[in-house]
Every structure is written in structure tokens, then in C-alpha cells.
């Protein structure tokens, strides 16, 4: 069995990966290929029409005819006749050689039992697409089916895990997903503890303010009493014994 190997077209720079892709040769390249095929140098190629040199050298005339046929066959762009059954068989056989071996020809046993099919329809569809037997419209439809399977109908693999957490640990995990952590050294928030009477800083400030107000009121009251007593001593009392 022949193995198809990709090659590079020197003239166009294309990478030839399909069996129906042929390299583009120039006239000089075709002439050199023909001469190399028949084992002669390009300078020794018999020129002119074969019937002109047939009488002089029949062998040279036959060689010239073979070289012209070699060049004409590689310049041909059309098929001489319609596609026969042998050509269809040849095209399908060549297409199967280009399919990746990992694309299995037969379905697994479990799929066979469930569907009743033995051959992989994707394998056959790829062979038809790469054989060139389909019309452009049929080839587009087949490519749509293959693209739908590879892009949207391909099986997805999912993994599920089960973890047992305490309620508070579960809430912390949810908080990690919803809120961004600013740093690793940030301490965990602690619950607020009630402050006892007389232990808070604001309590000390209020107590000092009350003491200052009391002392101010006490000093004001003493000054008023002294002023009133001074007025009583200076007053003249008229006593009527009467």
C-alpha cells in the first residue's frame, strides 16, 4: 500500500496535503523531468516533429514522441472520459489512506449493540469528502455535518467533587468567591465584645468634663454667698421695739 506524504510545491509555495493537489511545473522543469525519466540530458533531447526525423533515426523519433507525451500528460487539466467505477474505487481507496488512523473505521461494541451500526459514519463521511466524488453542494452539506459534530455535538467531560464543610467554613468559601482578598496578612474579623462601665475612653472624657463643670458651679456659688453677706453687714437695720 502506498503512503501519501505531503510535499512543497516549489513554484507556488503551497503545501500539498491532498492526493488531488499537484505541483505546478514550468516548461523547463517538465522538460528536465521528462529527460531524467528517459535517462538523457536536456541538451540531447531530440527536437522537431517526430515524422521529420523518423526516416533519419526511428529511435530518436520514438523518444521525442515519448517526451512530448510525458510533458502533455502533466499539463492536462481535464479528464478524457467520464468517471468510471474503477476511478471511483481508486479515489475512495486513495482517500482512505489519508484518514488519520485514530479515526476508527468501526464503532465500539457498546455503540454497536445500542445502534446496530458497525461502520463509523464519520469515517465514511471523511473518506467521501476527501475523495472528491461529491458535488460542491454535497461536499458543503457533509462538511457541515462534520463541523457540527466537532464543534457543537462533541461530548463534554465533566468532573464533580463532594466536600463536607461546617456552616461557617462554607460561608467563608462563598465570601472568598464574592469578595476580593486585599492581602494575605489581613487578620480575620473578630466579633465585637461589650465594654464594661468605666473601661471606655469616651467614658473617661465625659467624667472629666462633669468634674470640671461641678467645680465651676461650686466656685460660682461661694462667690455669690460672699457678696450677699458683705451686703448684709453694710445695711442699717431699724428695730422697732414697740
CSV table of C-alpha atoms in Angstrom, one decimal:
chain,number,residue,atom,x,y,z
A,1,UNK,CA,0.0,0.0,0.0
A,2,UNK,CA,1.4,3.4,-1.0
A,3,UNK,CA,1.7,6.1,1.7
A,4,UNK,CA,0.8,9.7,0.8
A,5,UNK,CA,3.5,12.1,2.1
A,6,UNK,CA,3.0,15.9,1.9
A,7,UNK,CA,5.4,17.9,-0.2
A,8,UNK,CA,6.0,21.5,-1.0
A,9,UNK,CA,5.3,23.0,-4.4
A,10,UNK,CA,8.5,24.9,-5.4
A,11,UNK,CA,6.7,27.1,-8.0
A,12,UNK,CA,3.8,28.3,-5.9
A,13,UNK,CA,5.0,27.6,-2.4
A,14,UNK,CA,1.8,25.5,-1.5
A,15,UNK,CA,1.9,22.6,1.0
A,16,UNK,CA,0.4,19.7,-0.9
A,17,UNK,CA,-1.5,17.6,1.6
A,18,UNK,CA,-4.3,16.0,-0.6
A,19,UNK,CA,-3.9,13.4,-3.3
A,20,UNK,CA,-5.7,15.7,-5.8
A,21,UNK,CA,-3.2,18.5,-5.3
A,22,UNK,CA,-0.5,18.5,-7.9
A,23,UNK,CA,2.6,20.8,-8.0
A,24,UNK,CA,2.7,23.4,-10.7
A,25,UNK,CA,5.7,22.8,-13.0
A,26,UNK,CA,7.2,25.3,-15.5
A,27,UNK,CA,8.1,24.3,-19.1
A,28,UNK,CA,11.8,24.0,-18.2
A,29,UNK,CA,11.0,21.8,-15.2
A,30,UNK,CA,8.8,19.5,-17.2
A,31,UNK,CA,11.4,19.2,-19.9
A,32,UNK,CA,14.0,18.3,-17.4
A,33,UNK,CA,11.7,15.8,-15.7
A,34,UNK,CA,11.0,14.1,-19.0
A,35,UNK,CA,14.6,13.8,-19.9
A,36,UNK,CA,15.6,12.5,-16.5
A,37,UNK,CA,12.8,9.9,-16.7
A,38,UNK,CA,14.2,8.5,-20.0
A,39,UNK,CA,17.8,8.9,-19.0
A,40,UNK,CA,19.1,11.5,-21.3
A,41,UNK,CA,20.4,15.1,-20.9
A,42,UNK,CA,18.3,18.1,-21.8
A,43,UNK,CA,20.9,19.1,-24.5
A,44,UNK,CA,20.5,15.6,-26.1
A,45,UNK,CA,16.7,15.8,-26.4
A,46,UNK,CA,15.6,15.3,-30.0
A,47,UNK,CA,13.8,18.4,-31.2
A,48,UNK,CA,11.3,18.8,-34.0
A,49,UNK,CA,8.3,16.8,-35.0
A,50,UNK,CA,8.7,13.0,-34.9
A,51,UNK,CA,7.7,12.5,-38.5
A,52,UNK,CA,10.5,14.7,-39.7
A,53,UNK,CA,13.2,12.7,-38.1
A,54,UNK,CA,11.5,9.3,-38.4
A,55,UNK,CA,13.3,8.4,-41.6
A,56,UNK,CA,16.7,9.5,-40.3
A,57,UNK,CA,16.6,7.9,-36.8
A,58,UNK,CA,13.4,5.9,-35.8
A,59,UNK,CA,14.6,5.5,-32.2
A,60,UNK,CA,15.1,9.3,-31.8
A,61,UNK,CA,11.7,9.9,-33.3
A,62,UNK,CA,10.1,7.5,-30.8
A,63,UNK,CA,12.0,9.1,-27.9
A,64,UNK,CA,10.8,12.5,-29.0
A,65,UNK,CA,7.2,11.3,-29.1
A,66,UNK,CA,7.5,9.8,-25.6
A,67,UNK,CA,9.0,13.0,-24.2
A,68,UNK,CA,6.2,15.1,-25.7
A,69,UNK,CA,3.6,12.7,-24.3
A,70,UNK,CA,5.2,12.9,-20.9
A,71,UNK,CA,5.0,16.7,-20.9
A,72,UNK,CA,1.5,16.8,-22.3
A,73,UNK,CA,0.2,14.4,-19.7
A,74,UNK,CA,1.3,16.7,-16.8
A,75,UNK,CA,-0.1,19.8,-18.5
A,76,UNK,CA,-3.6,18.2,-18.9
A,77,UNK,CA,-6.3,19.8,-16.8
A,78,UNK,CA,-9.4,17.8,-17.9
A,79,UNK,CA,-10.3,14.1,-17.8
A,80,UNK,CA,-10.6,12.4,-21.2
A,81,UNK,CA,-13.7,10.5,-20.3
A,82,UNK,CA,-16.4,10.4,-17.6
A,83,UNK,CA,-15.7,9.0,-14.2
A,84,UNK,CA,-15.9,5.2,-14.3
A,85,UNK,CA,-16.5,2.8,-11.5
A,86,UNK,CA,-12.8,1.9,-11.4
A,87,UNK,CA,-11.9,5.6,-11.0
A,88,UNK,CA,-14.4,5.9,-8.1
A,89,UNK,CA,-12.9,2.9,-6.4
A,90,UNK,CA,-9.4,4.3,-6.9
A,91,UNK,CA,-10.4,7.7,-5.5
A,92,UNK,CA,-12.0,6.1,-2.4
A,93,UNK,CA,-9.1,3.8,-1.8
A,94,UNK,CA,-6.6,6.7,-2.0
A,95,UNK,CA,-8.8,8.8,0.3
A,96,UNK,CA,-8.8,6.1,3.0
A,97,UNK,CA,-5.0,6.2,3.1
A,98,UNK,CA,-5.1,9.9,4.1
A,99,UNK,CA,-7.6,9.4,7.1
A,100,UNK,CA,-6.0,9.7,10.5
A,101,UNK,CA,-5.6,6.1,12.0
A,102,UNK,CA,-7.1,7.4,15.3
A,103,UNK,CA,-10.4,7.9,13.4
A,104,UNK,CA,-11.5,4.3,13.9
A,105,UNK,CA,-13.3,2.6,11.0
A,106,UNK,CA,-15.6,0.6,13.2
A,107,UNK,CA,-17.7,1.7,16.2
A,108,UNK,CA,-17.1,0.4,19.7
A,109,UNK,CA,-19.0,-2.7,20.9
A,110,UNK,CA,-21.4,-0.8,23.2
A,111,UNK,CA,-22.4,1.6,20.4
A,112,UNK,CA,-22.9,-1.4,18.0
A,113,UNK,CA,-25.3,-3.0,20.5
A,114,UNK,CA,-27.2,0.2,21.0
A,115,UNK,CA,-27.5,1.4,17.4
A,116,UNK,CA,-27.0,-1.7,15.3
A,117,UNK,CA,-24.3,0.0,13.2
A,118,UNK,CA,-20.9,-1.4,12.6
A,119,UNK,CA,-19.0,1.1,10.4
A,120,UNK,CA,-18.3,4.6,11.8
A,121,UNK,CA,-20.3,7.1,9.7
A,122,UNK,CA,-17.8,9.8,10.4
A,123,UNK,CA,-15.0,7.7,8.9
A,124,UNK,CA,-17.0,7.1,5.8
A,125,UNK,CA,-18.1,10.8,5.5
A,126,UNK,CA,-14.5,11.9,5.8
A,127,UNK,CA,-13.5,9.4,3.1
A,128,UNK,CA,-16.2,10.8,0.8
A,129,UNK,CA,-15.2,14.4,1.4
A,130,UNK,CA,-11.5,13.7,0.7
A,131,UNK,CA,-12.2,11.5,-2.3
A,132,UNK,CA,-13.6,14.4,-4.5
A,133,UNK,CA,-16.6,12.3,-5.6
A,134,UNK,CA,-19.1,14.6,-4.1
A,135,UNK,CA,-20.5,17.7,-5.9
A,136,UNK,CA,-19.7,21.1,-4.3
A,137,UNK,CA,-23.2,21.2,-2.8
A,138,UNK,CA,-23.0,17.7,-1.3
A,139,UNK,CA,-19.5,18.4,0.0
A,140,UNK,CA,-20.7,21.5,1.8
A,141,UNK,CA,-23.5,19.5,3.4
A,142,UNK,CA,-21.1,16.8,4.5
A,143,UNK,CA,-18.6,19.4,5.9
A,144,UNK,CA,-21.5,21.0,7.9
A,145,UNK,CA,-22.3,17.6,9.5
A,146,UNK,CA,-18.7,17.1,10.4
A,147,UNK,CA,-18.3,20.6,11.7
A,148,UNK,CA,-21.5,20.3,13.7
A,149,UNK,CA,-20.1,17.2,15.4
A,150,UNK,CA,-16.7,18.5,16.1
A,151,UNK,CA,-17.8,22.0,17.3
A,152,UNK,CA,-21.2,21.5,19.0
A,153,UNK,CA,-22.1,17.8,19.2
A,154,UNK,CA,-18.8,16.6,20.6
A,155,UNK,CA,-19.1,15.0,24.1
A,156,UNK,CA,-18.1,17.1,27.0
A,157,UNK,CA,-16.3,15.7,30.0
A,158,UNK,CA,-17.4,17.0,33.4
A,159,UNK,CA,-16.0,16.2,36.9
A,160,UNK,CA,-17.9,16.5,40.1
A,161,UNK,CA,-16.5,16.6,43.7
A,162,UNK,CA,-18.2,16.5,47.1
A,163,UNK,CA,-16.7,18.3,50.1
A,164,UNK,CA,-18.1,18.3,53.6
A,165,UNK,CA,-17.7,21.7,55.4
A,166,UNK,CA,-19.0,23.3,58.5
A,167,UNK,CA,-21.6,26.1,58.0
A,168,UNK,CA,-19.1,28.8,58.9
A,169,UNK,CA,-16.4,27.3,56.6
A,170,UNK,CA,-18.9,27.2,53.8
A,171,UNK,CA,-19.8,30.9,54.3
A,172,UNK,CA,-16.1,31.8,54.3
A,173,UNK,CA,-15.7,29.9,51.0
A,174,UNK,CA,-18.6,31.8,49.5
A,175,UNK,CA,-17.1,35.1,50.7
A,176,UNK,CA,-13.8,34.3,49.0
A,177,UNK,CA,-15.6,33.9,45.7
A,178,UNK,CA,-17.6,37.1,46.0
A,179,UNK,CA,-15.2,39.5,47.8
A,180,UNK,CA,-11.7,40.2,46.7
A,181,UNK,CA,-8.9,39.5,49.3
A,182,UNK,CA,-6.6,42.5,49.6
A,183,UNK,CA,-3.7,40.8,51.3
A,184,UNK,CA,-2.7,37.6,52.9
A,185,UNK,CA,-1.7,39.2,56.3
A,186,UNK,CA,-5.2,40.7,56.9
A,187,UNK,CA,-6.4,39.3,60.3
A,188,UNK,CA,-9.8,37.5,60.4
A,189,UNK,CA,-12.6,39.8,61.7
A,190,UNK,CA,-13.4,39.2,65.4
A,191,UNK,CA,-16.9,39.6,67.0
A,192,UNK,CA,-17.4,42.8,69.0
A,193,UNK,CA,-17.2,42.5,72.8
A,194,UNK,CA,-19.4,44.7,75.1
A,195,UNK,CA,-17.3,47.3,77.0
A,196,UNK,CA,-17.8,47.5,80.8
A,197,UNK,CA,-18.7,50.7,82.5
A,198,UNK,CA,-15.7,52.9,83.2
A,199,UNK,CA,-13.4,51.0,80.7
A,200,UNK,CA,-14.1,53.0,77.6
A,201,UNK,CA,-12.0,56.1,76.5
A,202,UNK,CA,-15.2,58.2,76.0
A,203,UNK,CA,-16.3,57.5,79.5
A,204,UNK,CA,-13.1,59.0,80.9
A,205,UNK,CA,-13.6,62.1,78.8
A,206,UNK,CA,-17.2,62.6,79.9
A,207,UNK,CA,-16.3,62.0,83.6
A,208,UNK,CA,-13.5,64.7,83.4
A,209,UNK,CA,-16.0,67.1,81.8
A,210,UNK,CA,-18.6,66.5,84.6
A,211,UNK,CA,-16.0,67.1,87.3
A,212,UNK,CA,-14.9,70.4,85.7
A,213,UNK,CA,-18.5,71.6,85.5
A,214,UNK,CA,-19.1,70.7,89.2
A,215,UNK,CA,-16.0,72.6,90.3
A,216,UNK,CA,-17.0,75.6,88.3
A,217,UNK,CA,-20.5,75.6,89.8
A,218,UNK,CA,-19.1,75.2,93.3
A,219,UNK,CA,-16.8,78.2,92.9
A,220,UNK,CA,-19.6,80.4,91.5
A,221,UNK,CA,-21.9,79.6,94.4
A,222,UNK,CA,-19.2,80.5,97.0
A,223,UNK,CA,-18.6,83.9,95.3
A,224,UNK,CA,-22.3,84.8,95.3
A,225,UNK,CA,-22.7,83.9,99.1
A,226,UNK,CA,-19.7,86.1,100.0
A,227,UNK,CA,-21.1,89.0,98.0
A,228,UNK,CA,-24.5,88.7,99.7
A,229,UNK,CA,-23.0,88.5,103.2
A,230,UNK,CA,-21.0,91.6,102.5
A,231,UNK,CA,-24.2,93.5,101.6
A,232,UNK,CA,-26.0,92.4,104.8
A,233,UNK,CA,-23.2,93.6,107.0
A,234,UNK,CA,-23.2,97.1,105.4
A,235,UNK,CA,-27.0,97.5,105.8
A,236,UNK,CA,-28.6,99.6,108.6
A,237,UNK,CA,-31.4,97.9,110.5
A,238,UNK,CA,-34.2,99.9,112.2
A,239,UNK,CA,-35.6,97.9,115.1
A,240,UNK,CA,-38.9,98.9,116.5
A,241,UNK,CA,-39.3,97.7,120.0
A,242,UNK,CA,-42.7,98.7,120.1
